[in-house]
CSV table of C-alpha atoms and ligand atoms in Angstrom, one decimal:
chain,number,residue,atom,x,y,z
A,1,MET,CA,-34.9,-21.9,12.0
A,2,GLY,CA,-37.5,-19.4,13.1
A,3,SER,CA,-37.0,-17.7,16.5
A,4,THR,CA,-40.3,-19.2,17.8
A,5,ASP,CA,-38.7,-22.7,17.5
A,6,TYR,CA,-36.4,-21.8,20.4
A,7,TYR,CA,-36.5,-21.3,24.1
A,8,MET,CA,-34.9,-17.9,24.8
A,9,PRO,CA,-32.7,-18.2,27.8
A,10,SER,CA,-32.2,-15.5,30.3
A,11,ALA,CA,-29.4,-13.1,29.4
A,12,ASP,CA,-28.0,-13.7,32.8
A,13,SER,CA,-27.8,-17.5,32.4
A,14,PRO,CA,-24.4,-18.9,33.2
A,15,ASP,CA,-24.8,-21.2,30.1
A,16,LEU,CA,-24.4,-18.2,27.7
A,17,VAL,CA,-21.0,-17.9,26.0
A,18,ILE,CA,-19.5,-16.0,23.1
A,19,VAL,CA,-18.0,-18.3,20.5
A,20,ILE,CA,-16.8,-18.3,16.9
A,21,PRO,CA,-19.7,-19.4,14.7
A,22,THR,CA,-19.6,-22.3,12.3
A,23,ASP,CA,-19.5,-21.4,8.6
A,24,ALA,CA,-23.2,-22.1,8.4
A,25,GLU,CA,-23.9,-20.0,11.5
A,26,ARG,CA,-21.9,-17.1,10.0
A,27,ILE,CA,-24.1,-17.2,7.0
A,28,GLU,CA,-27.2,-17.3,9.2
A,29,CYS,CA,-25.9,-14.1,11.0
A,30,LEU,CA,-25.4,-12.4,7.6
A,31,ASP,CA,-28.9,-13.4,6.5
A,32,LEU,CA,-30.2,-11.8,9.7
A,33,ASN,CA,-28.1,-8.7,9.9
A,34,GLY,CA,-28.4,-8.1,6.1
A,35,GLN,CA,-31.9,-7.0,6.8
A,36,GLU,CA,-30.4,-4.1,8.6
A,37,TRP,CA,-27.3,-3.4,6.6
A,38,LYS,CA,-27.5,-4.7,3.1
A,39,GLY,CA,-28.6,-1.3,1.8
A,40,PRO,CA,-29.2,-1.3,-1.9
A,41,LEU,CA,-27.8,-4.9,-2.3
A,42,ASN,CA,-29.9,-8.0,-2.3
A,43,SER,CA,-29.3,-10.6,0.3
A,44,ALA,CA,-27.1,-12.8,-1.9
A,45,GLN,CA,-25.0,-9.7,-2.9
A,46,TYR,CA,-24.7,-8.7,0.7
A,47,ILE,CA,-23.2,-12.1,1.6
A,48,GLN,CA,-20.9,-11.8,-1.4
A,49,ARG,CA,-19.8,-8.4,-0.1
A,50,GLU,CA,-19.0,-9.7,3.3
A,51,ASN,CA,-17.1,-12.7,1.8
A,52,HIS,CA,-15.2,-10.2,-0.3
A,53,LEU,CA,-14.4,-8.0,2.6
A,54,ILE,CA,-13.2,-10.9,4.8
A,55,ASN,CA,-10.5,-11.6,2.2
A,56,GLN,CA,-8.8,-8.3,2.1
A,57,ASP,CA,-5.2,-7.7,3.3
A,58,ILE,CA,-6.4,-6.2,6.6
A,59,THR,CA,-9.0,-8.9,7.4
A,60,ARG,CA,-7.6,-12.2,6.0
A,61,ASP,CA,-5.8,-15.0,7.9
A,62,GLY,CA,-8.0,-14.7,10.9
A,63,ALA,CA,-7.6,-10.9,11.5
A,64,LEU,CA,-11.4,-10.7,11.3
A,65,THR,CA,-13.3,-12.7,13.9
A,66,CYS,CA,-17.0,-13.3,14.0
A,67,TRP,CA,-18.6,-13.8,17.4
A,68,VAL,CA,-22.0,-15.1,18.4
A,69,LEU,CA,-23.7,-15.3,21.8
A,70,VAL,CA,-25.2,-18.7,22.2
A,71,ASP,CA,-26.3,-21.2,24.9
A,72,GLY,CA,-23.0,-23.2,25.3
A,73,THR,CA,-24.9,-26.4,26.3
A,74,LEU,CA,-26.5,-26.6,22.8
A,75,PRO,CA,-24.7,-28.2,19.8
A,76,PRO,CA,-23.2,-26.0,17.0
A,77,ASP,CA,-25.5,-25.5,14.0
A,78,ASP,CA,-28.5,-26.3,16.2
A,79,ARG,CA,-28.6,-23.4,18.7
A,80,PRO,CA,-30.2,-20.0,18.4
A,81,ILE,CA,-27.9,-17.1,17.7
A,82,LEU,CA,-28.8,-14.7,20.4
A,83,SER,CA,-26.6,-11.8,19.2
A,84,SER,CA,-23.6,-11.4,17.0
A,85,CYS,CA,-20.7,-9.0,16.2
A,86,GLU,CA,-17.2,-9.0,14.7
A,87,SER,CA,-13.7,-7.9,15.9
A,88,PHE,CA,-10.9,-6.8,13.6
A,89,SER,CA,-7.3,-7.1,14.7
A,90,LYS,CA,-5.5,-4.1,13.3
A,91,ALA,CA,-2.0,-2.6,13.3
A,92,ALA,CA,-1.7,0.3,15.7
A,93,PHE,CA,0.7,2.5,17.6
A,94,LEU,CA,1.2,3.3,21.2
A,95,ALA,CA,3.5,6.1,22.3
A,96,HIS,CA,4.3,6.7,26.0
A,97,GLY,CA,7.1,8.6,27.7
A,98,GLY,CA,9.0,9.2,24.4
A,99,HIS,CA,8.8,5.5,23.2
A,100,VAL,CA,6.7,4.3,20.4
A,101,GLU,CA,5.5,0.6,20.0
A,102,ASP,CA,3.8,-1.2,17.2
A,103,ILE,CA,0.9,-3.0,18.7
A,104,LEU,CA,-2.3,-4.7,17.8
A,105,ALA,CA,-5.7,-3.1,18.5
A,106,HIS,CA,-9.1,-4.5,17.9
A,107,GLY,CA,-12.0,-2.7,16.2
A,108,VAL,CA,-15.5,-4.0,17.0
A,109,GLY,CA,-18.3,-3.8,14.5
A,110,SER,CA,-21.6,-5.3,13.2
A,111,VAL,CA,-23.1,-5.6,16.7
A,112,PHE,CA,-26.5,-7.1,16.1
A,113,CYS,CA,-29.5,-8.8,17.7
A,114,ARG,CA,-32.4,-10.0,15.5
A,115,PRO,CA,-35.6,-8.0,16.0
A,116,GLU,CA,-37.5,-10.8,17.7
A,117,PHE,CA,-34.8,-11.3,20.4
A,118,ARG,CA,-34.3,-7.6,21.2
A,119,GLY,CA,-34.8,-6.0,24.5
A,120,ARG,CA,-33.8,-9.1,26.5
A,121,GLY,CA,-30.3,-8.1,27.3
A,122,TYR,CA,-28.5,-10.3,24.8
A,123,ALA,CA,-26.4,-7.5,23.2
A,124,ARG,CA,-25.5,-6.3,26.7
A,125,ARG,CA,-24.4,-9.8,27.7
A,126,MET,CA,-22.5,-10.3,24.5
A,127,ILE,CA,-20.6,-7.0,24.8
A,128,ALA,CA,-19.8,-7.6,28.4
A,129,GLU,CA,-18.3,-11.0,27.4
A,130,LEU,CA,-16.5,-9.5,24.4
A,131,ALA,CA,-14.9,-6.7,26.5
A,132,GLU,CA,-13.3,-9.4,28.6
A,133,LYS,CA,-12.4,-11.7,25.7
A,134,LEU,CA,-10.7,-9.0,23.7
A,135,ASP,CA,-8.4,-8.1,26.5
A,136,THR,CA,-6.3,-11.2,25.6
A,137,TRP,CA,-7.7,-12.3,22.2
A,138,GLN,CA,-4.9,-12.7,19.6
A,139,HIS,CA,-2.5,-11.1,22.0
A,140,GLU,CA,-0.8,-14.4,23.0
A,141,LYS,CA,2.2,-13.5,20.8
A,142,THR,CA,2.3,-9.8,21.3
A,143,ALA,CA,5.0,-8.2,23.5
A,144,ARG,CA,2.5,-7.0,26.2
A,145,GLY,CA,0.3,-10.1,25.9
A,146,LYS,CA,-2.7,-7.9,26.6
A,147,SER,CA,-4.8,-5.5,24.6
A,148,VAL,CA,-3.8,-1.8,25.1
A,149,PHE,CA,-6.9,-0.4,23.5
A,150,SER,CA,-9.8,-1.2,21.2
A,151,VAL,CA,-12.3,1.0,19.2
A,152,LEU,CA,-15.8,0.9,18.0
A,153,TYR,CA,-18.3,3.2,16.3
A,154,SER,CA,-21.6,3.3,18.1
A,155,ASP,CA,-24.8,3.9,16.3
A,156,ILE,CA,-26.8,3.8,19.5
A,157,GLY,CA,-25.4,6.8,21.2
A,158,LYS,CA,-22.7,7.3,23.8
A,159,LYS,CA,-24.0,5.5,26.9
A,160,PHE,CA,-24.4,1.8,26.1
A,161,TYR,CA,-20.8,1.0,25.2
A,162,ALA,CA,-19.4,3.3,27.8
A,163,GLN,CA,-20.5,1.0,30.6
A,164,PHE,CA,-18.1,-1.6,29.2
A,165,GLY,CA,-15.2,0.8,28.8
A,166,TRP,CA,-15.6,2.1,25.3
A,167,LYS,CA,-15.7,5.9,26.0
A,168,ALA,CA,-17.0,8.4,23.5
A,169,PHE,CA,-14.3,10.4,21.8
A,170,PRO,CA,-14.7,13.4,19.5
A,171,SER,CA,-17.2,12.6,16.8
A,172,SER,CA,-17.7,15.6,14.7
A,173,HIS,CA,-17.7,16.3,11.0
A,174,PHE,CA,-18.2,18.8,8.2
A,175,SER,CA,-20.6,17.9,5.5
A,176,LEU,CA,-20.1,19.6,2.1
A,177,ALA,CA,-22.5,19.5,-0.8
A,178,PRO,CA,-21.6,17.9,-4.1
A,179,ILE,CA,-20.8,20.3,-6.9
A,180,SER,CA,-21.4,19.9,-10.6
A,181,LYS,CA,-18.5,20.8,-12.8
A,182,GLU,CA,-20.9,22.0,-15.5
A,183,GLU,CA,-22.7,24.4,-13.2
A,184,PHE,CA,-19.7,25.6,-11.3
A,185,GLY,CA,-16.7,25.2,-13.5
A,186,SER,CA,-13.6,23.5,-12.1
A,187,ASP,CA,-12.2,26.5,-10.3
A,188,ILE,CA,-13.5,28.4,-7.3
A,189,ALA,CA,-12.9,32.1,-6.3
A,190,GLY,CA,-9.8,32.4,-4.2
A,191,LEU,CA,-8.3,29.1,-5.3
A,192,GLU,CA,-7.0,30.1,-8.6
A,193,GLY,CA,-3.5,28.7,-9.2
A,194,VAL,CA,-3.9,25.8,-6.7
A,195,ALA,CA,-2.7,22.8,-8.6
A,196,VAL,CA,-5.0,20.0,-7.5
A,197,ARG,CA,-4.2,16.6,-9.0
A,198,ASP,CA,-6.2,13.4,-8.8
A,199,MET,CA,-4.8,10.4,-7.1
A,200,THR,CA,-5.1,6.7,-8.0
A,201,GLY,CA,-4.7,4.0,-5.4
A,202,GLU,CA,-1.0,3.7,-6.3
A,203,ASP,CA,-0.6,7.4,-5.7
A,204,VAL,CA,-2.2,7.1,-2.3
A,205,LYS,CA,0.1,4.2,-1.5
A,206,GLN,CA,3.2,6.2,-2.5
A,207,PHE,CA,2.3,9.6,-1.0
A,208,MET,CA,0.1,8.7,2.0
A,209,CYS,CA,1.0,5.2,3.1
A,210,SER,CA,4.6,4.5,2.2
A,211,LYS,CA,7.0,3.1,4.9
A,212,ALA,CA,8.6,6.5,5.1
A,213,VAL,CA,5.3,8.3,5.7
A,214,ILE,CA,4.1,5.8,8.3
A,215,ASN,CA,7.5,6.1,10.0
A,216,LYS,CA,7.1,9.9,10.0
A,217,TYR,CA,3.7,9.5,11.7
A,218,ARG,CA,5.1,7.1,14.2
A,219,GLU,CA,7.8,9.7,15.0
A,220,ILE,CA,5.1,12.4,15.4
A,221,LEU,CA,3.4,10.2,18.1
A,222,ARG,CA,6.8,9.5,19.8
A,223,GLU,CA,7.6,13.2,19.9
A,224,ALA,CA,4.1,14.1,21.2
A,225,SER,CA,4.5,11.6,24.0
A,226,LYS,CA,7.9,12.9,25.1
A,227,CYS,CA,6.6,16.0,26.9
A,228,SER,CA,3.2,14.6,28.0
A,229,LYS,CA,2.0,12.2,30.7
A,230,THR,CA,-0.9,11.1,28.6
A,231,SER,CA,-0.3,8.1,26.3
A,232,LYS,CA,-0.9,8.6,22.6
A,233,VAL,CA,-2.5,5.9,20.4
A,234,ALA,CA,-3.5,5.6,16.7
A,235,LEU,CA,-4.7,3.0,14.3
A,236,SER,CA,-2.0,2.7,11.7
A,237,PRO,CA,-3.1,4.9,8.7
A,238,ASP,CA,-1.7,2.3,6.4
A,239,PHE,CA,-2.6,1.1,2.9
A,240,GLU,CA,-4.4,-2.0,4.2
A,241,HIS,CA,-6.9,0.3,5.9
A,242,MET,CA,-7.6,2.4,2.8
A,243,SER,CA,-7.8,-0.7,0.5
A,244,TRP,CA,-10.5,-2.3,2.7
A,245,HIS,CA,-12.7,0.8,2.3
A,246,TRP,CA,-12.0,0.7,-1.5
A,247,ALA,CA,-12.9,-3.0,-1.7
A,248,ARG,CA,-16.2,-2.0,-0.3
A,249,GLU,CA,-16.9,0.8,-2.7
A,250,GLU,CA,-15.7,-1.3,-5.7
A,251,PHE,CA,-18.0,-4.1,-4.7
A,252,TYR,CA,-20.9,-1.7,-4.6
A,253,SER,CA,-20.1,0.0,-7.9
A,254,GLN,CA,-19.7,-3.3,-9.7
A,255,ALA,CA,-22.9,-4.7,-8.2
A,256,LEU,CA,-25.0,-1.5,-8.7
A,257,LEU,CA,-23.4,0.4,-11.5
A,258,PRO,CA,-21.5,-2.1,-13.7
A,259,GLU,CA,-21.7,0.2,-16.7
A,260,ARG,CA,-19.6,2.9,-14.9
A,261,GLY,CA,-16.6,0.7,-14.1
A,262,VAL,CA,-14.8,0.8,-10.8
A,263,PRO,CA,-14.1,4.3,-9.3
A,264,ASN,CA,-10.4,4.7,-9.9
A,265,ILE,CA,-9.9,8.2,-8.4
A,266,LYS,CA,-9.2,7.6,-4.8
A,267,GLY,CA,-8.2,11.0,-3.7
A,268,ALA,CA,-6.6,14.3,-4.6
A,269,CYS,CA,-3.4,16.2,-3.7
A,270,VAL,CA,-1.6,19.5,-4.1
A,271,GLU,CA,1.8,18.0,-4.3
A,272,ASP,CA,4.0,21.1,-4.0
A,273,CYS,CA,2.2,21.9,-0.7
A,274,ARG,CA,2.3,18.3,0.5
A,275,VAL,CA,-1.4,18.2,1.0
A,276,PHE,CA,-3.2,14.9,0.3
A,277,VAL,CA,-6.6,13.4,0.9
A,278,THR,CA,-8.0,10.0,0.2
A,279,TRP,CA,-11.7,9.1,0.1
A,280,ASN,CA,-14.2,6.3,-0.6
A,281,ARG,CA,-17.8,6.4,-1.7
A,282,ASN,CA,-20.5,4.9,0.5
A,283,PHE,CA,-23.6,3.7,-1.3
A,284,GLY,CA,-26.5,3.9,1.0
A,285,ASN,CA,-30.1,2.6,0.8
A,286,LYS,CA,-32.1,5.6,1.6
A,287,LYS,CA,-32.2,9.0,0.1
A,288,ASN,CA,-29.4,11.2,1.4
A,289,GLU,CA,-27.2,8.3,2.5
A,290,ASN,CA,-24.7,8.2,-0.3
A,291,THR,CA,-21.6,9.8,1.1
A,292,LEU,CA,-18.1,10.4,-0.1
A,293,TYR,CA,-16.0,10.1,3.0
A,294,ILE,CA,-12.6,11.6,3.4
A,295,LEU,CA,-10.8,8.7,4.9
A,296,ARG,CA,-7.6,10.5,5.7
A,297,CYS,CA,-6.2,14.0,5.3
A,298,LEU,CA,-2.4,14.6,5.3
A,299,TYR,CA,-0.5,17.8,5.5
A,300,ASP,CA,2.5,19.1,7.5
A,301,GLU,CA,1.6,21.5,10.3
A,302,PRO,CA,2.8,25.0,9.4
A,303,THR,CA,5.7,26.2,11.4
A,304,SER,CA,5.0,29.9,10.8
A,305,PRO,CA,1.9,32.0,10.1
A,306,SER,CA,3.1,32.6,6.5
A,307,GLU,CA,3.1,28.8,5.8
A,308,GLU,CA,-0.5,28.5,6.9
A,309,LYS,CA,-2.2,30.3,4.0
A,310,PRO,CA,-1.0,28.1,1.1
A,311,ILE,CA,-1.8,24.9,3.1
A,312,VAL,CA,-5.3,26.1,3.9
A,313,LYS,CA,-5.8,27.0,0.2
A,314,ALA,CA,-4.5,23.6,-0.9
A,315,LEU,CA,-6.8,21.8,1.6
A,316,ALA,CA,-9.7,23.8,0.2
A,317,GLY,CA,-8.6,22.8,-3.3
A,318,VAL,CA,-8.6,19.0,-2.5
A,319,LEU,CA,-11.9,19.3,-0.7
A,320,PHE,CA,-13.4,21.1,-3.7
A,321,ARG,CA,-12.1,18.3,-5.9
A,322,ALA,CA,-13.9,15.9,-3.5
A,323,GLN,CA,-17.1,17.8,-4.0
A,324,LEU,CA,-16.8,17.5,-7.8
A,325,GLU,CA,-16.2,13.8,-7.4
A,326,ALA,CA,-19.2,13.4,-5.1
A,327,HIS,CA,-21.4,14.9,-7.8
A,328,GLU,CA,-19.9,12.6,-10.5
A,329,TRP,CA,-20.9,9.5,-8.4
A,330,ASP,CA,-24.3,10.8,-7.3
A,331,MET,CA,-23.2,11.2,-3.7
A,332,ASP,CA,-25.4,13.3,-1.4
A,333,HIS,CA,-22.5,14.7,0.7
A,334,VAL,CA,-18.8,14.9,1.3
A,335,GLU,CA,-18.0,14.2,4.9
A,336,ILE,CA,-14.8,14.9,6.7
A,337,TRP,CA,-14.5,13.6,10.3
A,338,ASN,CA,-12.9,15.4,13.3
A,339,PRO,CA,-11.5,18.2,11.2
A,340,THR,CA,-8.4,20.0,12.4
A,341,PRO,CA,-8.5,23.8,12.8
A,342,LEU,CA,-6.8,24.2,9.4
A,343,ILE,CA,-9.3,21.9,7.7
A,344,GLU,CA,-12.0,24.0,9.4
A,345,LYS,CA,-10.5,27.2,7.8
A,346,ALA,CA,-10.4,25.4,4.4
A,347,VAL,CA,-14.1,24.4,4.8
A,348,LYS,CA,-15.0,28.0,5.7
A,349,LEU,CA,-13.2,29.2,2.6
A,350,LEU,CA,-15.3,26.9,0.4
A,351,SER,CA,-18.6,27.4,2.2
A,352,PRO,CA,-18.6,30.1,5.0
A,353,ASP,CA,-22.0,29.0,6.4
A,354,THR,CA,-21.1,25.4,7.0
A,355,GLU,CA,-21.4,24.4,10.6
A,356,MET,CA,-19.6,21.6,12.3
A,357,VAL,CA,-21.8,18.7,13.2
A,358,HIS,CA,-21.3,17.0,16.6
A,359,ARG,CA,-22.8,13.6,16.3
A,360,GLU,CA,-24.7,12.4,19.4
A,361,LYS,CA,-26.2,9.1,18.2
A,362,SER,CA,-24.5,7.6,15.2
A,363,SER,CA,-20.9,6.8,14.4
A,364,ILE,CA,-19.7,7.7,17.9
A,365,CYS,CA,-16.0,7.1,17.9
A,366,SER,CA,-15.4,5.1,21.0
A,367,LEU,CA,-12.2,3.8,22.6
A,368,LYS,CA,-11.6,1.4,25.4
A,369,TRP,CA,-8.3,2.1,27.1
A,370,ASN,CA,-6.7,-0.7,29.1
A,371,GLY,CA,-3.5,1.3,29.7
A,372,ALA,CA,-4.2,2.0,33.4
A,373,SER,CA,-3.7,-1.6,34.3
A,374,LEU,CA,-0.5,-1.7,32.1
A,375,GLY,CA,1.2,1.2,33.9
A,376,LEU,CA,0.5,3.6,31.0
A,377,GLY,CA,-1.6,6.1,32.9
A,378,ASP,CA,-5.4,6.7,33.2
A,379,GLU,CA,-5.8,8.9,30.1
A,380,VAL,CA,-5.1,8.5,26.4
A,381,ASP,CA,-5.1,10.7,23.3
A,382,TRP,CA,-6.4,9.2,20.1
A,383,PHE,CA,-4.4,10.5,17.2
A,384,TRP,CA,-5.8,10.6,13.6
A,385,ASN,CA,-9.3,9.8,14.7
A,386,GLU,CA,-10.4,9.9,11.1
A,387,LYS,CA,-12.8,7.8,9.0
A,388,TYR,CA,-10.1,5.4,7.7
A,389,ALA,CA,-10.1,3.7,11.2
A,390,TRP,CA,-13.8,3.0,11.0
A,391,CYS,CA,-15.0,-0.6,10.9
B,1,LIG,C1,-28.6,-2.4,19.2
B,1,LIG,C2,-29.0,-3.8,19.3
B,1,LIG,C3,-27.8,-4.7,19.1
B,1,LIG,C4,-29.4,-4.0,20.8
B,1,LIG,O1,-29.7,-5.4,21.0
B,1,LIG,P1,-30.6,-5.9,22.2
B,1,LIG,O2,-30.3,-7.3,22.5
B,1,LIG,O3,-32.0,-5.6,22.0
B,1,LIG,O4,-30.0,-5.0,23.4
B,1,LIG,P2,-30.2,-5.2,24.9
B,1,LIG,O5,-31.5,-5.8,25.2
B,1,LIG,O6,-29.0,-5.9,25.5
B,1,LIG,O7,-30.1,-3.7,25.4
B,1,LIG,C5,-29.0,-3.0,25.2
B,1,LIG,C6,-29.1,-1.6,25.6
B,1,LIG,O8,-29.0,-0.8,24.4
B,1,LIG,C7,-30.1,0.1,24.3
B,1,LIG,N1,-30.4,0.3,22.9
B,1,LIG,C8,-30.9,-0.6,22.1
B,1,LIG,N2,-31.1,0.0,20.9
B,1,LIG,C9,-30.8,1.3,21.0
B,1,LIG,C10,-30.9,2.4,20.2
B,1,LIG,N3,-31.3,2.3,18.9
B,1,LIG,N4,-30.5,3.6,20.6
B,1,LIG,C11,-30.1,3.7,21.9
B,1,LIG,N5,-30.0,2.7,22.8
B,1,LIG,C12,-30.4,1.5,22.3
B,1,LIG,C13,-31.2,-0.5,25.1
B,1,LIG,O9,-32.1,0.5,25.5
B,1,LIG,C14,-30.4,-1.2,26.2
B,1,LIG,O10,-30.1,-0.2,27.2
B,1,LIG,P3,-30.5,-0.5,28.8
B,1,LIG,O11,-29.8,-1.8,29.1
B,1,LIG,O12,-29.9,0.7,29.5
B,1,LIG,O13,-31.9,-0.6,28.8
B,1,LIG,C15,-30.2,-4.2,18.4
B,1,LIG,O14,-31.2,-3.3,18.7
B,1,LIG,C16,-29.8,-4.2,17.0
B,1,LIG,O15,-29.3,-5.2,16.4
B,1,LIG,N6,-30.1,-3.1,16.3
B,1,LIG,C17,-29.8,-2.9,14.9
B,1,LIG,C18,-28.3,-2.9,14.5
B,1,LIG,C19,-27.6,-1.8,15.4
B,1,LIG,O16,-28.0,-0.6,15.4
B,1,LIG,N7,-26.5,-2.2,16.0
B,1,LIG,C20,-25.7,-1.4,16.8
B,1,LIG,C21,-24.6,-0.9,16.1
B,1,LIG,S1,-23.5,0.1,17.1
């Protein structure tokens, strides 16, 4: 139904509620927001993509919830959708006072209001309702019974979501140019002898997401919380997260580049230095939007200055491999989010003039902390605030 067929209620009306849409309403939402987000896909492909993504390990069985703001006095399937969004329930960790807990945390995404309805306060009302809803949504069976934190990635700057509790956290990245093997060769000055190896999805599972690795990271959080009053949280950097990003890139590559086959190289490593990165390819609509994102970067912090140099070289080696891969897949950039000081050194080794970008408007990593009301203190540190956690 066209928007002019509807009476547009006031955003302050007590009749407005957020509810889970019917199947037909969910498709209506996708028809509408596809205009904004389908990129190079057509509308049917975009709906297929969303149906594919809702059936991944991290999203299936109700872990992904679609929400719509509607007038609750009107019947389902015959009410205007005033605004829409999604929440993902994800595995996460909380460490406080030397203890670490496995918890659920929500990620919020796809916040949308159709163009004809914009500027009337509907998104504002929806997010206010959502903030309250997510405090207990899907937490009935969790130990705390209440949400400890949730995240979102704002594309509309730092102010709007902050009013509802989602505070802006560090949102920086380095952007590296793709590099052609033919023009450049496969080696770079200073990195001779760095044994970079490609990784498949199975390699990533083994080296970056095994139970032992995840436990090790759980332990790092616990240790960090021992001598700090500030709670530490992280989205679990698990295989389900990585696979969801790959499901996305594989859908695009099959839809847009069927002759190329699916991209099987999912990352690179220097095994003897225990340096690993995993990535995905993002296929955008406009020029300059194709990006190979480093989803997660793993290495052991050096314990002495002499250990640092080989790690930095190995990091540079895997990032260089990412640049070659970006060129192979016609990506415009390689992006690595919230780089650590060692990653910064590796980037400078590859490209001394590269400046860190501090994003002010798009992909602002934002976190809503409910810990104060749970006796966990007013402040929180977000560990591994990397691209894998994006939704
Ligand atoms: C962003 C969007 C959901 C806002 O919907 P809306 O119903 O028009 O929003 P509201 O009327 O409730 O206004 C929300 C606030 O967001 C602000 N806002 C809206 N679009 C904005 C933008 N592109 N940049 C910065 N702020 C923006 C409005 O100025 C308003 O602030 P105010 O209350 O201080 O005046 C809508 O414009 C949209 O769907 N855009 C395309 C998709 C998108 O970018 N989604 C956001 C992903 S994080």
